[in-house]
mmCIF file of C-alpha atoms and ligand atoms in Angstrom:
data_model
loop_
_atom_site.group_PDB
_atom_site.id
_atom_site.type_symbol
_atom_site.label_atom_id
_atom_site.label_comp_id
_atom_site.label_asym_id
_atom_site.label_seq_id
_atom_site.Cartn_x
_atom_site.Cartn_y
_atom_site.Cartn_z
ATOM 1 C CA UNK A 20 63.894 172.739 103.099
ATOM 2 C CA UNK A 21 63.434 169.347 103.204
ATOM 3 C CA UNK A 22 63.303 166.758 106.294
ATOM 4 C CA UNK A 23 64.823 163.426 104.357
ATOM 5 C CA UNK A 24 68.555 162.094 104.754
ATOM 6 C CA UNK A 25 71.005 164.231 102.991
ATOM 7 C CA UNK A 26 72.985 160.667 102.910
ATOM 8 C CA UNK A 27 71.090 157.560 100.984
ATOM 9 C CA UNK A 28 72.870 154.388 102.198
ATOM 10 C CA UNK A 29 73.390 152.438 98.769
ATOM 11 C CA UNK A 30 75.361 148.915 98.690
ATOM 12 C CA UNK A 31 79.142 149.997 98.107
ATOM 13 C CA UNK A 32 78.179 153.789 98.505
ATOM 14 C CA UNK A 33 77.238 156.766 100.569
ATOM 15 C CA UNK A 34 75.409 158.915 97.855
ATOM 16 C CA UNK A 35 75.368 163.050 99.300
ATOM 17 C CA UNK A 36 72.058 164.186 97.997
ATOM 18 C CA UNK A 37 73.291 167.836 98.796
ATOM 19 C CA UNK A 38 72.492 168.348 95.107
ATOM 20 C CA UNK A 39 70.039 166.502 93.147
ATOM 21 C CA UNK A 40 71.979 163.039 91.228
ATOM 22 C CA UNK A 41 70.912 162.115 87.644
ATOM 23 C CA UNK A 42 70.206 158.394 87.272
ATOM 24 C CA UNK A 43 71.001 157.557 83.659
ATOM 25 C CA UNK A 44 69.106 154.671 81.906
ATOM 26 C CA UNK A 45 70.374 151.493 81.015
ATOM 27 C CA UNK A 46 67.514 149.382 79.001
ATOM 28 C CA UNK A 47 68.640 146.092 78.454
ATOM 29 C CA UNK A 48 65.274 145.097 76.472
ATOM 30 C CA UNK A 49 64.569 144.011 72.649
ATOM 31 C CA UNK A 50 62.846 146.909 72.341
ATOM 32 C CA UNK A 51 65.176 149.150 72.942
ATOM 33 C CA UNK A 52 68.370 147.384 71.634
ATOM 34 C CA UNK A 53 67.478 146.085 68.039
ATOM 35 C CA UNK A 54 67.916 142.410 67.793
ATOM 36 C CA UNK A 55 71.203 140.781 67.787
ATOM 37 C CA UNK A 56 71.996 137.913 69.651
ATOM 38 C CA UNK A 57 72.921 138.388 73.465
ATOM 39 C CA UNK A 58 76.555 139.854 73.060
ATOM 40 C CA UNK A 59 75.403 142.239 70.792
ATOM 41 C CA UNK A 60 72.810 143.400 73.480
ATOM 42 C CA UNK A 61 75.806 143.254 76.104
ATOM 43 C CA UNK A 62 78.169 145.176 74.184
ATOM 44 C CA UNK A 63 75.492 147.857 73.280
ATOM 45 C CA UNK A 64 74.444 147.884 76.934
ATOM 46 C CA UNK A 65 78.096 148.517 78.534
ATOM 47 C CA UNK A 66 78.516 151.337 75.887
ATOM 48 C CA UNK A 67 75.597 153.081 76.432
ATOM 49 C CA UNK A 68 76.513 152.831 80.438
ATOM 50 C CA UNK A 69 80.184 154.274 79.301
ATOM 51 C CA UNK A 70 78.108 156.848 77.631
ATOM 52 C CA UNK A 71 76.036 158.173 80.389
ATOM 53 C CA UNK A 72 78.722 158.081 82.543
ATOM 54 C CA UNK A 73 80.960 160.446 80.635
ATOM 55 C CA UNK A 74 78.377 162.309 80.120
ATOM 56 C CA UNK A 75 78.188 162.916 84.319
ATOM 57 C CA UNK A 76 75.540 160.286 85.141
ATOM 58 C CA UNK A 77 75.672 159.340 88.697
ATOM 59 C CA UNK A 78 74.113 156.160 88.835
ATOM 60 C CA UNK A 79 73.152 153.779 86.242
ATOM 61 C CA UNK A 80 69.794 151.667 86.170
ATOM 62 C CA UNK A 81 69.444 148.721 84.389
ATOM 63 C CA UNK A 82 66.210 147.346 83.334
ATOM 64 C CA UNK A 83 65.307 143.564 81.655
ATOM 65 C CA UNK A 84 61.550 144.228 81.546
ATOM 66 C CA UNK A 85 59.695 146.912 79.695
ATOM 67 C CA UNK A 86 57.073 148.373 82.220
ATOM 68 C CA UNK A 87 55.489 151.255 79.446
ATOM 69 C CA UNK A 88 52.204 150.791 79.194
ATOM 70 C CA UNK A 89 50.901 148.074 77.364
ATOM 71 C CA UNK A 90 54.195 146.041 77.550
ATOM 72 C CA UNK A 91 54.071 142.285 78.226
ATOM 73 C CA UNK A 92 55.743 140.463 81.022
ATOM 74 C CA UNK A 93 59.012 138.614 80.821
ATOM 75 C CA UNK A 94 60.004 135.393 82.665
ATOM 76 C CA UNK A 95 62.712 135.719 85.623
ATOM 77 C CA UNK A 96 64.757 133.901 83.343
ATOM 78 C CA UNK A 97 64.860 136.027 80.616
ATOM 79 C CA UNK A 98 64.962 139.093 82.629
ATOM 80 C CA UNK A 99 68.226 137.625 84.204
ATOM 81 C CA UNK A 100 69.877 136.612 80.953
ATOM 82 C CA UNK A 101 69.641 140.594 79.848
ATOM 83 C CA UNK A 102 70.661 142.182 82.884
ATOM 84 C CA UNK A 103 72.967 139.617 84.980
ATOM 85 C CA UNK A 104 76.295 139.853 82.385
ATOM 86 C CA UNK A 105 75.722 143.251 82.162
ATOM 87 C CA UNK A 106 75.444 143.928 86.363
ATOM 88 C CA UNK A 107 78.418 141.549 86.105
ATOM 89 C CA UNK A 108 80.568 143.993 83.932
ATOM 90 C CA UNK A 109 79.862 147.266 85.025
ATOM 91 C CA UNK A 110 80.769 146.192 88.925
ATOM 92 C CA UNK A 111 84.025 146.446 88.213
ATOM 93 C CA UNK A 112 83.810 149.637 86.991
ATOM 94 C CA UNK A 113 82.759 150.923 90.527
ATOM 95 C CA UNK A 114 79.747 153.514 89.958
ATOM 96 C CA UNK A 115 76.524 152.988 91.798
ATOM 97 C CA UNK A 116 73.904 150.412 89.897
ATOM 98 C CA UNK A 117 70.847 150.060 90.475
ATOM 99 C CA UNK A 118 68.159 147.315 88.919
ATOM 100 C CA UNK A 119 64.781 148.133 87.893
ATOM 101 C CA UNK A 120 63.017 144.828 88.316
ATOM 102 C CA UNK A 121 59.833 143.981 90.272
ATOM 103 C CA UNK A 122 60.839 140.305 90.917
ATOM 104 C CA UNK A 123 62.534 139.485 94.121
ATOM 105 C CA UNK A 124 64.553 136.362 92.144
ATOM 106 C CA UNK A 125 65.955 138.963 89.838
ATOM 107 C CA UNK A 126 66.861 141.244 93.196
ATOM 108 C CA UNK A 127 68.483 138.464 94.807
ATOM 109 C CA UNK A 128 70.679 137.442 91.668
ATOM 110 C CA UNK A 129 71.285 141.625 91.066
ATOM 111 C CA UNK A 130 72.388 141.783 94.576
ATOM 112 C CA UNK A 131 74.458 138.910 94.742
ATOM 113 C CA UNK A 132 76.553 140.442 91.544
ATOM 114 C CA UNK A 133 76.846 143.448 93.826
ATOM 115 C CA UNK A 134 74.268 146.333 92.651
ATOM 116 C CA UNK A 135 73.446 149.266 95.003
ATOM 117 C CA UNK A 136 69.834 150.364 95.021
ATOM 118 C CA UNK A 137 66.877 148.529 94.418
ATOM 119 C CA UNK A 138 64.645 150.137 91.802
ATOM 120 C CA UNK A 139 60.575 148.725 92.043
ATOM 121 C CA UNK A 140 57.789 150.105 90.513
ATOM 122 C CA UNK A 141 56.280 147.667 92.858
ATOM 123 C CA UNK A 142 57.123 149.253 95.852
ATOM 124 C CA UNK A 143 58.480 145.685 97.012
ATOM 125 C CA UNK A 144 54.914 144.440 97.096
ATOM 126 C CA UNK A 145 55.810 140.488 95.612
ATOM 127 C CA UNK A 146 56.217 138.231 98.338
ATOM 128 C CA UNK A 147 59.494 137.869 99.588
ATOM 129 C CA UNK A 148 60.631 141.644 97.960
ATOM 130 C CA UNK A 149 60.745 143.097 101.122
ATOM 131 C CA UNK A 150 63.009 140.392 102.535
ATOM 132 C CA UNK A 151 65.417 140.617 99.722
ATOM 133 C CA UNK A 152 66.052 143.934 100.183
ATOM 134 C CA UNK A 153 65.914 143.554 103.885
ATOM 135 C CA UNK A 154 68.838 141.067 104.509
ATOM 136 C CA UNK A 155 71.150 143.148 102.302
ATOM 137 C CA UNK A 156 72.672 146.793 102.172
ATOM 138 C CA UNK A 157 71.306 147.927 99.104
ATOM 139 C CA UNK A 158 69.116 151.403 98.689
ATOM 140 C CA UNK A 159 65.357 150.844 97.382
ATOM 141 C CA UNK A 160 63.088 153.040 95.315
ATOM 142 C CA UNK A 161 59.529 152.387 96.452
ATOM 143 C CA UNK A 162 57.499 153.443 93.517
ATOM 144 C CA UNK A 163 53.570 154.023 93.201
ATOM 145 C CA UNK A 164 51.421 152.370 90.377
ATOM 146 C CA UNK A 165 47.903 151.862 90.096
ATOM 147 C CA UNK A 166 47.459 148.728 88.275
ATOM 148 C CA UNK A 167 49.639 146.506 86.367
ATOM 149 C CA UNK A 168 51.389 147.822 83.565
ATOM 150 C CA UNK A 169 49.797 145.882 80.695
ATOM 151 C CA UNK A 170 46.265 147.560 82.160
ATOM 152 C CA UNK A 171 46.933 150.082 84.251
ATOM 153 C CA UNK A 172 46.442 153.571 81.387
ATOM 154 C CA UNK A 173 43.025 152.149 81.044
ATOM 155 C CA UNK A 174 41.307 153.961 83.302
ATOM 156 C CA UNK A 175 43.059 155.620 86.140
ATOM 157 C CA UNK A 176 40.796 156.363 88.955
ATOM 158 C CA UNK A 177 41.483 158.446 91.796
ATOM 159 C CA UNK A 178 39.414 160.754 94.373
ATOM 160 C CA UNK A 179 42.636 163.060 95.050
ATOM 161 C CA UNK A 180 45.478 161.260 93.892
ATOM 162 C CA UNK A 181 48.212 163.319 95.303
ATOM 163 C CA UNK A 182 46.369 161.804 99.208
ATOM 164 C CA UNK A 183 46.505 158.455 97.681
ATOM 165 C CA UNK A 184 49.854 158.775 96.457
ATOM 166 C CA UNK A 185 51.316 160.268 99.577
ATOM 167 C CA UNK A 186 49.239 157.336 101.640
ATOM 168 C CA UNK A 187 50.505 154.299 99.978
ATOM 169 C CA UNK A 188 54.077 155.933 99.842
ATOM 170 C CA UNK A 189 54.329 156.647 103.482
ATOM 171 C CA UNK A 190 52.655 152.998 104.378
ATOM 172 C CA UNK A 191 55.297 151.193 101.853
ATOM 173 C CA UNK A 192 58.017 153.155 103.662
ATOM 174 C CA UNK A 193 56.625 152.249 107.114
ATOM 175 C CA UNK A 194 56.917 148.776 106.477
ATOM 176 C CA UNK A 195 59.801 148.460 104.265
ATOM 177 C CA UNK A 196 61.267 150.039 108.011
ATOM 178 C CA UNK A 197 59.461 147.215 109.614
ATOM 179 C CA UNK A 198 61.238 144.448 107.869
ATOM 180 C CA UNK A 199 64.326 145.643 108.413
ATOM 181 C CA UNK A 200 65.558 148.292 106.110
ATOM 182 C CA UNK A 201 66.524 151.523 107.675
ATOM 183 C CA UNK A 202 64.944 154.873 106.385
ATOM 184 C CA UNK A 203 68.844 155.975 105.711
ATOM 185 C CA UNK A 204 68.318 152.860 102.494
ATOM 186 C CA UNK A 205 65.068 154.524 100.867
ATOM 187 C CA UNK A 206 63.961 156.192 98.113
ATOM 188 C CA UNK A 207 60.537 157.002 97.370
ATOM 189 C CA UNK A 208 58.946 158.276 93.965
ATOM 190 C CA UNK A 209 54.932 158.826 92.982
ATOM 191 C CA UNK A 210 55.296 156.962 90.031
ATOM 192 C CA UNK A 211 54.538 159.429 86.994
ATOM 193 C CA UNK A 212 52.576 157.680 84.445
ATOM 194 C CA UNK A 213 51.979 154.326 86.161
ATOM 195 C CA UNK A 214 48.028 154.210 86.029
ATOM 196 C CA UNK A 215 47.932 157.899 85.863
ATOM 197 C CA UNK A 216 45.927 160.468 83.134
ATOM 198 C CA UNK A 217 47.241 163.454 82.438
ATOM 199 C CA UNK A 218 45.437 165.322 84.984
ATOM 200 C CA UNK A 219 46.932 163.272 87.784
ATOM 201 C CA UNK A 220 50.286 163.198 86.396
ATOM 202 C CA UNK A 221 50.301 166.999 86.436
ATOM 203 C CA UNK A 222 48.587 167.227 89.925
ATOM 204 C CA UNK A 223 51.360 165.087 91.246
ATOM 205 C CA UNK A 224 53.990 167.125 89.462
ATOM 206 C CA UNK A 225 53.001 170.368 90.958
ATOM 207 C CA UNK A 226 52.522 168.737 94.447
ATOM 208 C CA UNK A 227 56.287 167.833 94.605
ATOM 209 C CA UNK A 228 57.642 170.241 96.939
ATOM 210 C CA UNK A 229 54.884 168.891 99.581
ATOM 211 C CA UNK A 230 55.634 165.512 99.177
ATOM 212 C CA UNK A 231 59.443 166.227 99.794
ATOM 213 C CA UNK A 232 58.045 166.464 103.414
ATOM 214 C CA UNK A 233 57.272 162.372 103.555
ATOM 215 C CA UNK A 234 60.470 161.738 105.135
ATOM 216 C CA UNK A 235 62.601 159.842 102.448
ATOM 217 C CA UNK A 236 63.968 161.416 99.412
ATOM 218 C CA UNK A 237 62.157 161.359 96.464
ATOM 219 C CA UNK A 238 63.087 160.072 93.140
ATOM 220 C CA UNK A 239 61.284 161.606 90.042
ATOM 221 C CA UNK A 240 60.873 160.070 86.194
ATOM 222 C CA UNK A 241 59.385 161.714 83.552
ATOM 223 C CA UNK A 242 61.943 161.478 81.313
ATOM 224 C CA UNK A 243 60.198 160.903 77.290
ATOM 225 C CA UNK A 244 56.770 160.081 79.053
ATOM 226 C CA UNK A 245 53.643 160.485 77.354
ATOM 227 C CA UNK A 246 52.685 163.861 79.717
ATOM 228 C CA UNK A 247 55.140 165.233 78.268
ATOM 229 C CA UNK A 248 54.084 163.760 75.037
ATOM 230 C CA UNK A 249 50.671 165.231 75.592
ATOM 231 C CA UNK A 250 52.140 168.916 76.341
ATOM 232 C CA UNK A 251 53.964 169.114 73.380
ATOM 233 C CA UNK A 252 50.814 168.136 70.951
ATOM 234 C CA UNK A 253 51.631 164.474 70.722
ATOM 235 C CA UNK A 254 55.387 164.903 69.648
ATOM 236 C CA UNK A 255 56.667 160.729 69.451
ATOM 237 C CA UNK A 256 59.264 159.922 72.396
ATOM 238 C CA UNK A 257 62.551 160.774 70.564
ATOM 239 C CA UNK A 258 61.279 164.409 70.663
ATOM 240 C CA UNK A 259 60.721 165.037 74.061
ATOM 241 C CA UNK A 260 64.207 165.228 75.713
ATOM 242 C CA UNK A 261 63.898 169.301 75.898
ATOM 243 C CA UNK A 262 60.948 168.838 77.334
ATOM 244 C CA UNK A 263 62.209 166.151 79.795
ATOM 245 C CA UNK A 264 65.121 168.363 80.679
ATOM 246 C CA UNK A 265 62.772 171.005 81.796
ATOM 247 C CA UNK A 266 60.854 169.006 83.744
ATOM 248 C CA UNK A 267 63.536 167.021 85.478
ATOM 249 C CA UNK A 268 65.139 170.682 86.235
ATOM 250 C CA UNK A 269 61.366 171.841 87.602
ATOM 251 C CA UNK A 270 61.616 168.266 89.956
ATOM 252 C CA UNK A 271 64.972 169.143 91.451
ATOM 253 C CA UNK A 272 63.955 172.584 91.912
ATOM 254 C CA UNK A 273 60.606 171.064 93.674
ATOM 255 C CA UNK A 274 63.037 168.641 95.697
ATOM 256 C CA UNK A 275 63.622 165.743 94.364
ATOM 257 C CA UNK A 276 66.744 164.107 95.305
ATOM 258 C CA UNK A 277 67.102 162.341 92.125
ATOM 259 C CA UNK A 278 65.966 162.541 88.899
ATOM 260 C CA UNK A 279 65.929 158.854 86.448
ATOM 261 C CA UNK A 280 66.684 160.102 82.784
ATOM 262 C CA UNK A 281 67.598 159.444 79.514
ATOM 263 C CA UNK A 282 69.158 162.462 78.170
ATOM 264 C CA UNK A 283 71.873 162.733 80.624
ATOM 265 C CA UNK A 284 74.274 165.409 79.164
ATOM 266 C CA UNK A 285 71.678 167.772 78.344
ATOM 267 C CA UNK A 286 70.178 167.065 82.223
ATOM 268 C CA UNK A 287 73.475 167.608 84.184
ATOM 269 C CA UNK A 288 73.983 170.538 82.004
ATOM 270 C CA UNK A 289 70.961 171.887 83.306
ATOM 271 C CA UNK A 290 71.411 171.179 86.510
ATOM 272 C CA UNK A 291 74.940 172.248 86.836
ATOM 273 C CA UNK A 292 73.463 175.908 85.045
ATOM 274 C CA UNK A 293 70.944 176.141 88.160
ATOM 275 C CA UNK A 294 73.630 175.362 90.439
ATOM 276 C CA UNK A 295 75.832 177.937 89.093
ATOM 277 C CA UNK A 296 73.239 180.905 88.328
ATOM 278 C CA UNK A 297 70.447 180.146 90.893
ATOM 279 C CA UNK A 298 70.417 179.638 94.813
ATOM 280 C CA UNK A 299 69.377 176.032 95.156
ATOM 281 C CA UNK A 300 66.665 174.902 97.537
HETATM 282 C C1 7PJ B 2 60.164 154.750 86.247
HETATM 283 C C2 7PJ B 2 60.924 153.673 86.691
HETATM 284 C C3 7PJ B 2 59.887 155.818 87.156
HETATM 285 C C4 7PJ B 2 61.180 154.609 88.776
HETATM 286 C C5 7PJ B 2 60.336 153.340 84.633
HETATM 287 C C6 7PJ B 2 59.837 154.764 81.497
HETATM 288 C C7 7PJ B 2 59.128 153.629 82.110
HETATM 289 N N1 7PJ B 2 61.434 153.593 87.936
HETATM 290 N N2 7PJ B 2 61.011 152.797 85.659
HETATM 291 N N3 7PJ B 2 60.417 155.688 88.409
HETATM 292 N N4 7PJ B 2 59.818 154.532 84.953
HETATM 293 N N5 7PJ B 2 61.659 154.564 90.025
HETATM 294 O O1 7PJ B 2 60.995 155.066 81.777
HETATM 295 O O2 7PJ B 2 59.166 155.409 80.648
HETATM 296 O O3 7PJ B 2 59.204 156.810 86.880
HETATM 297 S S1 7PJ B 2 60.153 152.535 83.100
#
């Protein structure tokens, strides 16, 4: 059983999180789109959201910054040229967004073109993040990381990471509350591989049912991440969606709320077999 909200107050929406939602991934990064000019990245960005969708996503998050390890930092500029027409076009289409950004400019412009949740691996820790989020009615996902991304698989260092974790999560919460946003509007998630070995990553992992008991629902991404990587002999990232389907199945079934993915068929599938042949919770 768990103690959070069974209703996460998101921008336009009341999301039920009577069973767990699938959060399909939108990246709107060089990287992930080969290169084109901008309306090629637009176009391939609204198709891929069309995609996840019909394939039973239930909310969409779109990212203009790489945060895998080792990847460099983008201006607010250039993060808002990738994601702003895209946040633009898919409001219409009336699903719950959410942006993955870190920057509270980015937030501000993302709200102001209307998206729902709030999605930091920062935890709203830049200046002026918390007020963003504050004066609005968007959702946030308050993320751990140890370190910055470009550094931060260097050398994780914990004494019991699942105390730190649960520490920084609960204080993050407690003054997200503070600055205005009510505990109905967040989301919290440990972070899996943000300045975390593999022996951390797992410790975490298998702690998930306790940490269902810090009050807000929990959001959980391991989708194509190196653990997973690492468990299947160091199979490359286009290999690992059964893999990631199992584990996001083994997170709902540990309590998370919501699970942030990239193979979204194959995940609702899952999800809607447990639902169907298991007892849930
Ligand atoms: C996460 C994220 C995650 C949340 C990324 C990747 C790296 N946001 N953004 N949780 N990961 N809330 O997808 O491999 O785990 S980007």
């Amino acid at each position: 059983m768990t103690a959070h909200p069974t209703i996460l107050h998101a921008g336009r929406f009341r999301l039920s999180l009577d069973r767990p939602l699938v959060m399909g991934i939108v990246n709107v990064t060089p990287d992930s789109f080969s290169d084109g000019g901008c309306h090629d990245t637009l176009d391939a960005a609204l198709r891929h959201a069309r995609r996840l969708l019909d394939e039973g996503a239930d909310i969409l998050d779109i990212g203009g910054e790489s945060t895998r390890p080792g990847a460099a930092t983008v201006s607010v500029e250039t993060e808002l040229q990738r994601v702003l027409p895209v946040l633009q076009a898919l409001h219409d289409w009336q699903v719950p967004l959410s942006i993955d950004t870190r920057k509270p400019e980015v937030m501000r412009a993302a709200i102001a073109a209307g998206v729902d949740l709030v999605n930091d691996i920062a935890a709203l820790e830049a200046p002026g993040a918390l007020e963003v989020v504050a004066h609005s009615k968007v959702a946030v996902c308050l993320m751990h990381k140890q370190g910055e991304p470009q550094t931060m698989q260097v050398q994780p260092d914990y004494v019991d990471v699942v105390d730190e974790v649960s520490r920084y999560l609960v204080t993050r919460r407690q003054l997200a509350m503070t600055a205005g946003i009510a505990p109905e509007r967040i989301v919290l998630d440990p972070g899996f591989g943000f300045g975390k070995g593999f022996e951390h990553n797992l410790a975490l992992f298998r702690a998930l049912p306790g940490l269902t008991t810090l009050l807000s629902p929990l959001l959980v991404g391991v989708s194509r991440k190196s653990m997973l990587g690492q468990i299947l002999d160091g199979r490359p990232a286009q290999g690992r969606d059964a893999a990631s389907v199992a584990a996001a199945l083994m997170a709902a079934q540990s309590g998370a709320a919501i699970v942030r993915v990239h193979a979204v068929r194959d995940t609702v599938d899952a999800m809607r077999t447990w639902s169907a042949l298991g007892t849930r919770r």
